[in-house]
Coordinates of C-alpha atoms and ligand atoms in Angstrom, one line a residue:
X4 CA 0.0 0.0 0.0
X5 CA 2.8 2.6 1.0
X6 CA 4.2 1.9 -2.5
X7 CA 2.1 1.0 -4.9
X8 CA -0.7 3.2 -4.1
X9 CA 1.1 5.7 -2.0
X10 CA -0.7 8.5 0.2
X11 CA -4.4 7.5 0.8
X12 CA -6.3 10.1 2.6
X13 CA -9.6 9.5 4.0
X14 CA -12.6 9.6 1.1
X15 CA -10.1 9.8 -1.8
X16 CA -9.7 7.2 -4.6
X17 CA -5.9 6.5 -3.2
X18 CA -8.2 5.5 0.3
X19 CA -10.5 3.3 -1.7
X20 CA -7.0 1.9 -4.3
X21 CA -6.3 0.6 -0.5
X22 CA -9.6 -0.5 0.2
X23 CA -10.1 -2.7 -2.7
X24 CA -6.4 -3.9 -2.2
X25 CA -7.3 -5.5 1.3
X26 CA -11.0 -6.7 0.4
X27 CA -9.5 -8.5 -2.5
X28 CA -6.4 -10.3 0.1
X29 CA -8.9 -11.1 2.6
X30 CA -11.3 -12.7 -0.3
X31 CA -7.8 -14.7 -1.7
X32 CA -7.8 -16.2 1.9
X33 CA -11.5 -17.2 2.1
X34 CA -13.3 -14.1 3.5
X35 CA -16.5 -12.8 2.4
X36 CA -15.9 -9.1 2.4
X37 CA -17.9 -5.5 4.1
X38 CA -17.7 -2.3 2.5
X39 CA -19.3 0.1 5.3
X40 CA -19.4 3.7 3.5
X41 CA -19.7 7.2 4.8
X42 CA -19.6 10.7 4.0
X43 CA -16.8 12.6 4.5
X44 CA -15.5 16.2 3.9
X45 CA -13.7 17.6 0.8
X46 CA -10.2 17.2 0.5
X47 CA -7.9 20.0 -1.4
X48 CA -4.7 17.7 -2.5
X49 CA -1.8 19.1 -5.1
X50 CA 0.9 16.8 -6.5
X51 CA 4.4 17.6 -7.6
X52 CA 6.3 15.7 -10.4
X53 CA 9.6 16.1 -11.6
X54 CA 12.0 15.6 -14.7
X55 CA 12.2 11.6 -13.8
X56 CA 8.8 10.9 -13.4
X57 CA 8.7 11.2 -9.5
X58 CA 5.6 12.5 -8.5
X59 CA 5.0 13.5 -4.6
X60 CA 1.4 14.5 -3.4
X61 CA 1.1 17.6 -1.2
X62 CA -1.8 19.4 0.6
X63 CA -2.8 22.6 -1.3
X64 CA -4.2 26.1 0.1
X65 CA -8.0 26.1 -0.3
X66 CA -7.5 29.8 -1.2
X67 CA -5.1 29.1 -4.5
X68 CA -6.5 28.3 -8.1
X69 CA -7.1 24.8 -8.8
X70 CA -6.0 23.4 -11.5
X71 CA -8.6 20.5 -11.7
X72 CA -5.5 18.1 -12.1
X73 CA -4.5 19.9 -15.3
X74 CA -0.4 20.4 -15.0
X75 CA 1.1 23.6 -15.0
X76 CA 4.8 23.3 -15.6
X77 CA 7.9 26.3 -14.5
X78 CA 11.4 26.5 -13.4
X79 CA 11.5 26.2 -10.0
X80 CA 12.9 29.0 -8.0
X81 CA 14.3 29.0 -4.5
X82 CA 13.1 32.1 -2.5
X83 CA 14.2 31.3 0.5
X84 CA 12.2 32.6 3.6
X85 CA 10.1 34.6 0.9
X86 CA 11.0 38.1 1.7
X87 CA 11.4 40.5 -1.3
X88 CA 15.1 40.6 -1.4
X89 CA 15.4 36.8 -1.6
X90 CA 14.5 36.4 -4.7
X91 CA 14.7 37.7 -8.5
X92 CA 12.8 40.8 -9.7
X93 CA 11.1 38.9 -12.3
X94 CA 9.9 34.9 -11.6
X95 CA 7.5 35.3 -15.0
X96 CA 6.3 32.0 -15.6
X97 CA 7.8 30.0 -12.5
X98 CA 7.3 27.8 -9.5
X99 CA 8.5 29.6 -6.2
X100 CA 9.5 27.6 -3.2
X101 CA 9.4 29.0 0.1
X102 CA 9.6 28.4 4.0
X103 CA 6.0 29.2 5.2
X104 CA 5.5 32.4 7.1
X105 CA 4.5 31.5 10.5
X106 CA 1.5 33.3 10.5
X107 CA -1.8 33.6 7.6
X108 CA -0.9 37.4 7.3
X109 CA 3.0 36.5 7.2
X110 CA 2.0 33.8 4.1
X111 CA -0.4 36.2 2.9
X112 CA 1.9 38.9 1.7
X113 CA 4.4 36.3 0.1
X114 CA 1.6 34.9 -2.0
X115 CA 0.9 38.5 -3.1
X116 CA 4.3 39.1 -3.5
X117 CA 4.9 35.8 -5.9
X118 CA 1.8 36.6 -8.0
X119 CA 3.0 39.9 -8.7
X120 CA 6.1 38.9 -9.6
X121 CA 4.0 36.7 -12.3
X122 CA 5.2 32.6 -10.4
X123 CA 2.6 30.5 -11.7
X124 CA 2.6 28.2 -8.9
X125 CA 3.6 28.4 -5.2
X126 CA 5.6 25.8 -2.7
X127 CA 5.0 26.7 0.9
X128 CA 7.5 24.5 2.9
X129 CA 5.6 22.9 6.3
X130 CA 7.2 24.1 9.8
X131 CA 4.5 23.4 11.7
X132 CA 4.7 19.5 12.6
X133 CA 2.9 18.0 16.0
X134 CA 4.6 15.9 18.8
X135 CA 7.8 16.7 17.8
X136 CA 7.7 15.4 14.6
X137 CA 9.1 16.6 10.9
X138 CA 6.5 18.6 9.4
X139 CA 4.2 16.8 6.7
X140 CA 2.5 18.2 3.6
X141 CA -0.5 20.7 4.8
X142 CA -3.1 22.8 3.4
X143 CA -1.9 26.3 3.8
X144 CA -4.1 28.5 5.5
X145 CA -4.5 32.1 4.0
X146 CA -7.4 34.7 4.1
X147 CA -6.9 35.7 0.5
X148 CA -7.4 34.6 -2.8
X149 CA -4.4 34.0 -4.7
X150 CA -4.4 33.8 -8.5
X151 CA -1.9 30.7 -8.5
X152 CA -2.4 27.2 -7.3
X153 CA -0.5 26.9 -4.0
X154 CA 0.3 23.7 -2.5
X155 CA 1.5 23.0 1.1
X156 CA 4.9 20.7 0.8
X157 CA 6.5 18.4 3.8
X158 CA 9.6 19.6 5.3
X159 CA 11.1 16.6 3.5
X160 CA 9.6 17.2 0.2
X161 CA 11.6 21.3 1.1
X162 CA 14.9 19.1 1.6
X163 CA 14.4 17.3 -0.9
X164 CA 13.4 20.1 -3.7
X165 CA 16.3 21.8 -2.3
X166 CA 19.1 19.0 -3.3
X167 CA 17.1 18.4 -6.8
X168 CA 17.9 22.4 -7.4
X169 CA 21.4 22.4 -6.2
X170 CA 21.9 19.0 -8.7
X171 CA 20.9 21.4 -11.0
X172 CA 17.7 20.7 -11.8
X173 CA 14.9 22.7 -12.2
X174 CA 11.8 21.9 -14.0
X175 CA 8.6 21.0 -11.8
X176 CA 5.1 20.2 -13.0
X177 CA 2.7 20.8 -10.5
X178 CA -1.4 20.1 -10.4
X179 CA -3.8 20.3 -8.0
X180 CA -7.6 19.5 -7.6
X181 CA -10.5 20.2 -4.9
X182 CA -11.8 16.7 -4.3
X183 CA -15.9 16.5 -3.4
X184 CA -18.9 14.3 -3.1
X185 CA -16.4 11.8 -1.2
X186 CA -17.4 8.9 0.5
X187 CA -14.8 6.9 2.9
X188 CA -15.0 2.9 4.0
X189 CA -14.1 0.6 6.4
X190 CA -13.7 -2.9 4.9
X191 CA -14.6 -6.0 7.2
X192 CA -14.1 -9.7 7.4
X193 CA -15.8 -11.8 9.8
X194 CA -14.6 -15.1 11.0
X195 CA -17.7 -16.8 12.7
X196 CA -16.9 -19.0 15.9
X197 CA -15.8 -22.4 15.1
X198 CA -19.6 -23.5 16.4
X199 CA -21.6 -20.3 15.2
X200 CA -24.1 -20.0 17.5
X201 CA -26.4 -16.3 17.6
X202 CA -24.9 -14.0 19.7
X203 CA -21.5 -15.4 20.0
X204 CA -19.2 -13.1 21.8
X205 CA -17.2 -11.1 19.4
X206 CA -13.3 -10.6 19.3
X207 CA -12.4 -6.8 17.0
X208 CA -9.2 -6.6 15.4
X209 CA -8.6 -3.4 13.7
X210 CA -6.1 -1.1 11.7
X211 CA -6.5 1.9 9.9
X212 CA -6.2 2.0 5.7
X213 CA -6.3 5.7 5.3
X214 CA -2.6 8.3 5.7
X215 CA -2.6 12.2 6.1
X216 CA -2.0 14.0 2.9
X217 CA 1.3 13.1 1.2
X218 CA 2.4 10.4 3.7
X219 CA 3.0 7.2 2.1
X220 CA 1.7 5.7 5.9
X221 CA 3.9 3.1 5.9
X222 CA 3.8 2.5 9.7
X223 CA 0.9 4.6 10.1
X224 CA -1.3 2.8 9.6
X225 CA -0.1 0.0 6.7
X226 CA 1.9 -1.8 9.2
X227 CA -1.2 -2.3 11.3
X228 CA -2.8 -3.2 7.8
X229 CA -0.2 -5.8 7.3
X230 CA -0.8 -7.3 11.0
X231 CA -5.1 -7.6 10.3
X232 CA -4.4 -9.2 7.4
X233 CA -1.6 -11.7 8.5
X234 CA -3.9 -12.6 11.3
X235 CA -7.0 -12.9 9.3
X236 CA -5.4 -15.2 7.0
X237 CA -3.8 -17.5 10.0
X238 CA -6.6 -17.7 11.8
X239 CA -8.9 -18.7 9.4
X240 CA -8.2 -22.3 10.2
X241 CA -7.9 -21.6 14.2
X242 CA -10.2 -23.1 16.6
X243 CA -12.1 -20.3 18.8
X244 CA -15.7 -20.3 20.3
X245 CA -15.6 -16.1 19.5
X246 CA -16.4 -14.6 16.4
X247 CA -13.6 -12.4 14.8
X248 CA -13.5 -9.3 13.1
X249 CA -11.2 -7.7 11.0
X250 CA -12.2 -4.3 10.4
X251 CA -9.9 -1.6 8.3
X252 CA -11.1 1.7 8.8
X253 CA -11.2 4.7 6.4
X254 CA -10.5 8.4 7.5
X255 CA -9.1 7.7 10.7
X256 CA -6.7 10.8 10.0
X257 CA -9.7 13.1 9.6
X258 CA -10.9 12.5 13.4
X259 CA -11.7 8.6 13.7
X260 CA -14.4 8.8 11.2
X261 CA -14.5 5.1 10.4
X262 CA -14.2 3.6 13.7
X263 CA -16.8 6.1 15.0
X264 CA -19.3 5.4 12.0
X265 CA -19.0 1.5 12.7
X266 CA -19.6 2.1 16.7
X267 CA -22.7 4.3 16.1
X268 CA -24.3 2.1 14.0
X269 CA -24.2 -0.8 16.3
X270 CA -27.6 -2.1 18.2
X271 CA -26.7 -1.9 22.4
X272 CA -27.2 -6.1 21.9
X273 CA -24.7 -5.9 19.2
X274 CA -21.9 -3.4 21.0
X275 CA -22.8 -6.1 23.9
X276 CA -21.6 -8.8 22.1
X277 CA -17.8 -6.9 21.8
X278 CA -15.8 -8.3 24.5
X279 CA -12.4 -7.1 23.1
X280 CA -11.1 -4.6 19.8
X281 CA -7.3 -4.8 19.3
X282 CA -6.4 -1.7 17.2
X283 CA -2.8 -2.2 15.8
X284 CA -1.6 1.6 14.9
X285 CA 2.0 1.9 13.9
X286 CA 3.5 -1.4 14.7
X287 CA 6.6 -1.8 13.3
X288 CA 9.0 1.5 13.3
X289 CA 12.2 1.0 12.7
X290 CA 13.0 4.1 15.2
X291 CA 15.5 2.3 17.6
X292 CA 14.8 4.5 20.3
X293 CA 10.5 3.3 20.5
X294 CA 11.9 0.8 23.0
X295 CA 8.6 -0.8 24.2
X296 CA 5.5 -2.3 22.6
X297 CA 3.2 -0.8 24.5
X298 CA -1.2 -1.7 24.3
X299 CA -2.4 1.7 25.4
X300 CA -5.9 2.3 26.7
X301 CA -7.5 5.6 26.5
X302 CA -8.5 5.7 30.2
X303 CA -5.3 4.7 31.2
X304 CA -6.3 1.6 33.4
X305 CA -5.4 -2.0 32.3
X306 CA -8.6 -4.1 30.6
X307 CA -9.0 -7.6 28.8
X308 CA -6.9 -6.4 25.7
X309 CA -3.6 -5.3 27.6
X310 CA -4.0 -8.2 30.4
X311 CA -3.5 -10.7 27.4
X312 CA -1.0 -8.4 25.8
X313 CA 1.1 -8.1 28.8
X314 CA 0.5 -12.8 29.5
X315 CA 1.6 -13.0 26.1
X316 CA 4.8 -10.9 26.1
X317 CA 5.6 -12.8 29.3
X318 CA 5.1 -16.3 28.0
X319 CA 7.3 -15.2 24.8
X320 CA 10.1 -13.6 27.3
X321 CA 9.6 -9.9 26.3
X322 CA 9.3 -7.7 28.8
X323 CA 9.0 -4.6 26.3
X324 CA 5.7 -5.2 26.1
X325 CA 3.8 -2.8 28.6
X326 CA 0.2 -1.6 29.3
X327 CA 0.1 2.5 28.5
X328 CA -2.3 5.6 28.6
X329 CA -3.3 7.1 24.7
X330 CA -6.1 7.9 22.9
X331 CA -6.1 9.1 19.1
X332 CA -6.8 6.0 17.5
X333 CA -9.5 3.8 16.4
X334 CA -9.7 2.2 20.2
X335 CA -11.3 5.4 21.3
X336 CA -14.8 5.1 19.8
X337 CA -14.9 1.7 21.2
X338 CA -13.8 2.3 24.4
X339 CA -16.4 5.1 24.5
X340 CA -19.2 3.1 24.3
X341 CA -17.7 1.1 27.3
X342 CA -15.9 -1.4 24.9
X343 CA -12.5 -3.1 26.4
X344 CA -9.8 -1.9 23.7
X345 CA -6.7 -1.1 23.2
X346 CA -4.0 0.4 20.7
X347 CA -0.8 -1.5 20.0
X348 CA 2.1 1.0 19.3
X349 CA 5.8 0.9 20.1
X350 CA 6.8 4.0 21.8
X351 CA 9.2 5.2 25.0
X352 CA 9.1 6.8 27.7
X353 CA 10.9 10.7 27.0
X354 CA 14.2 10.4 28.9
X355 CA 13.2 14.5 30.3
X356 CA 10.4 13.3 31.8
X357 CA 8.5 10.3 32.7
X358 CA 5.1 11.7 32.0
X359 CA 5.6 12.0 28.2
X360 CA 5.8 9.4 25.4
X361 CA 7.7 9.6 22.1
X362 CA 7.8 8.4 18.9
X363 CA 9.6 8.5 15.8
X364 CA 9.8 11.7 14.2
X365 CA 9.1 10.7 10.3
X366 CA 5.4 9.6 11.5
X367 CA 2.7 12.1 9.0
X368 CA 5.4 12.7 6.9
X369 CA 6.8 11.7 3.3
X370 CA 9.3 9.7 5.0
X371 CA 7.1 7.7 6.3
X372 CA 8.1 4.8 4.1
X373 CA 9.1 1.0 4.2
X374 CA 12.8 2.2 3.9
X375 CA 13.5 4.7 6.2
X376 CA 10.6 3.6 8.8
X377 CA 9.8 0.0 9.1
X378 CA 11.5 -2.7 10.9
X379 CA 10.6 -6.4 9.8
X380 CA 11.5 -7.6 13.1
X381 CA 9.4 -5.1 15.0
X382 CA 6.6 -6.4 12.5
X383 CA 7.5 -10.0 14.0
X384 CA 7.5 -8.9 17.7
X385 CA 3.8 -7.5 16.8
X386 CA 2.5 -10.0 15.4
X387 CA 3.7 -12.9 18.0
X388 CA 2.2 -10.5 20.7
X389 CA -0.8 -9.4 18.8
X390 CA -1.7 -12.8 17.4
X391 CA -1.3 -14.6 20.6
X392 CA -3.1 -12.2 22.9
X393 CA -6.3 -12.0 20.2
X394 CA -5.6 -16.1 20.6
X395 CA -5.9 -16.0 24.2
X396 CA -9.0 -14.2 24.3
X397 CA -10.9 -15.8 21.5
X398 CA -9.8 -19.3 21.8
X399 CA -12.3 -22.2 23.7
X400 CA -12.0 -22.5 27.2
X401 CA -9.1 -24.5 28.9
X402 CA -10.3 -25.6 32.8
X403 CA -6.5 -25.8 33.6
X404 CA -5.5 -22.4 32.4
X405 CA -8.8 -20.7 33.2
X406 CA -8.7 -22.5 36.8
X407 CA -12.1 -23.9 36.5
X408 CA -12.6 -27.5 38.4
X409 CA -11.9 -29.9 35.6
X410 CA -14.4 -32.4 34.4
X411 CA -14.0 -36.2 35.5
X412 CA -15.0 -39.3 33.4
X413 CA -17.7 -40.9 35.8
X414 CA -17.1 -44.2 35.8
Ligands
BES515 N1 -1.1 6.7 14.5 C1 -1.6 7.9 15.0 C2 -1.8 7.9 16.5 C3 -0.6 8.3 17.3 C4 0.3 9.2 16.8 C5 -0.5 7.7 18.5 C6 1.4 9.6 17.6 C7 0.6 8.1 19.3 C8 1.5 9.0 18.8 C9 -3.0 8.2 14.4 O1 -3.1 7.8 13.1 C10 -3.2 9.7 14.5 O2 -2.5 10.5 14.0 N2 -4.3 10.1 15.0 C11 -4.8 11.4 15.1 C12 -6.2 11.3 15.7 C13 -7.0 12.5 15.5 C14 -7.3 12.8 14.1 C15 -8.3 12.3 16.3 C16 -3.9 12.3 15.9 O3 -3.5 11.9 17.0 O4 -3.7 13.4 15.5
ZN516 ZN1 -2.3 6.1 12.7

């Protein structure tokens, strides 16, 4: 997904490319397959592509032009923090690339000042990333219309412009397109107990399929992507008196959309029937210094999910596995409507101060990538803990391990 298809934000046809991608691998393994649709909000998304054929999506300003895809082509021009003296007189007919003013009035006057000085197109360099990450592609936020399409670039995509120019290259074609009328989708599989009988408790494993703009989401979220499937197509075959679920959700960039759609459309008898959603979310960085595997509830206290988590990492030796305190991902719906759940993530503790977690810094950004951000055996370590803790909680009843008296043959 991180290659082939790329970015995929929520309710765009790079969301669905994904979509249909894991609804036709869960049907290769057996699966009948759910697409569960809702409406989402417009998304404003430029893309850059240069003299090779590399081509790197971006956010764009909902105040620009829009191209409506068409490309618009110019020599790109380095101008630097964007200030009048930074940059030729005359840019007729070229792209301008700048570091973003900090504030809408500061970005403001160097749109005006690049449309004047007749750019066709404008690159405003991100500097705004959260938790102390990089900054990712954005949608620049201005409170004028400008002439010229004006896209919203990663800090990366900035670096990486900036090499391409001093290589001396300097053609860019760039596009951009309001995208409406868009609908997002969870995809789901369900695995009926090995006896279906109505009602069956219900075991949710979940993952979500959609990026932020321009980030190929490689472990955010496809790694978590990569772990559904994996355990959908193992435990096909497994013997367990729960139902599973494997649910992807869309548009969980654009405020949980998915997760909350698929919570608020259940019956109270059928949210009953939940009795534990594992929500893999970034599951295999290759950042050294995310030290621990941790399953994170979004109230903080320990539940089904991270007990079985915490049994498992101790019957495989691991201690790095740990129960945690987050929110912002797909658990939180569920654990809302009083749902155990939990998010799998690997993250540390901040060595200034034990009250703070961190995380790679690449995460929401176009480095997000299999190269520079995912570690196969991370993806093991995930997978071993994940797929025996949704094991341990879905599998029949053993009277030795559950400590029930055990039955005896009468004679
Ligand atoms: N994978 C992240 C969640 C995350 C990020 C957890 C960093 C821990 C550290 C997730 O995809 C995400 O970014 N979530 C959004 C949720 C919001 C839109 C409700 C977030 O945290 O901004
Ligand atoms: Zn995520």
């Amino acid at each position: 997904m991180s290659e082939d298809i790329g970015p995929r934000p929520g309710g765009t046809e790079w969301e669905w490319e994904g979509a249909r991608y894991i609804g036709s691998t869960l049907e290769s393994y057996g699966y009948s397959v759910e697409y569960q649709t809702f409406a989402v909000a417009n998304q404003y998304i430029g893309h850059m592509t240069l003299p090779d054929g590399t081509t790197w999506m971006t956010g764009a300003s909902t105040r620009g032009a829009f191209t409506d895809d068409a490309p618009v082509t110019g020599g790109l021009v380095d101008a630097g923090t964007g200030l009048a003296a930074e940059y030729p007189a005359d840019v007729t007919g070229k792209i301008v690339l700048m570091t973003a003013g900090s504030s809408a009035a500061a970005r403001n006057t160097q749109a005006t000042l690049a449309v004047n000085r007749g750019a066709v197109g404008m690159l405003l360099i991100n500097t705004a990333g959260a938790r102390g990450a990089k900054a990712g592609a954005n949608n620049p936020s201005l409170s004028v219309d400008v002439a010229v399409p004006v896209l919203g670039v990663g800090q990366a995509h900035g670096e990486w412009l900036r090499e391409r120019l001093a290589a001396g290259e300097t053609d860019l074609t760039i596009r951009n397109k309001v995208h409406s009328n868009l609908e997002s989708v969870n995809v789901i599989a369900t695995r009926p107990a090995q006896t279906p009988a109505p009602g069956d408790p219900v075991v949710v494993v979940g993952a979500h399929l959609d990026s932020v703009v321009g980030a190929p989401g490689a472990n955010d979220d496809a790694s978590g992507v990569g772990l559904g499937l994996e355990l959908a197509r193992v435990m096909k075959s497994y013997n367990t008196d729960k139902e599973l679920r494997f649910a992807f959700w869309g548009s969980e960039e654009r405020g949980l959309l998915g997760a909350r759609h698929y919570v608020n459309q259940l019956s109270d008898a059928e949210a009953n029937r939940i009795v534990a959603m594992f929500q893999a979310d970034m599951v295999a960085t290759s950042h050294l210094g995310a030290t621990h595997f941790y399953a994170m509830t979004n109230d903080g206290r320990t539940n089904v999910v991270t007990d079985a988590a915490v049994a498992a990492g101790a019957r495989q030796g691991d201690s790095s596995v740990l129960p945690g305190h987050f929110g912002s991902s797909d658990h939180v719906p569920f654990a809302q409507r009083g749902i155990p759940a939990a998010l799998f993530i690997w993250m540390h503790v901040a060595s200034w101060s034990p009250l703070v977690y961190e995380i790679e810094r690449i995460y929401h950004t176009p480095e997000d990538t299999i190269a520079l951000n995912i570690s196969p055996e991370r993806m093991q370590i995930a997978l071993n803990i994940v797929g025996a803790a949704v094991f341990d909680v879905a599998r029949k009843p053993v009277p030795a391990l559950d400590q029930q008296p055990e039955p005896v043959l009468v004679p």
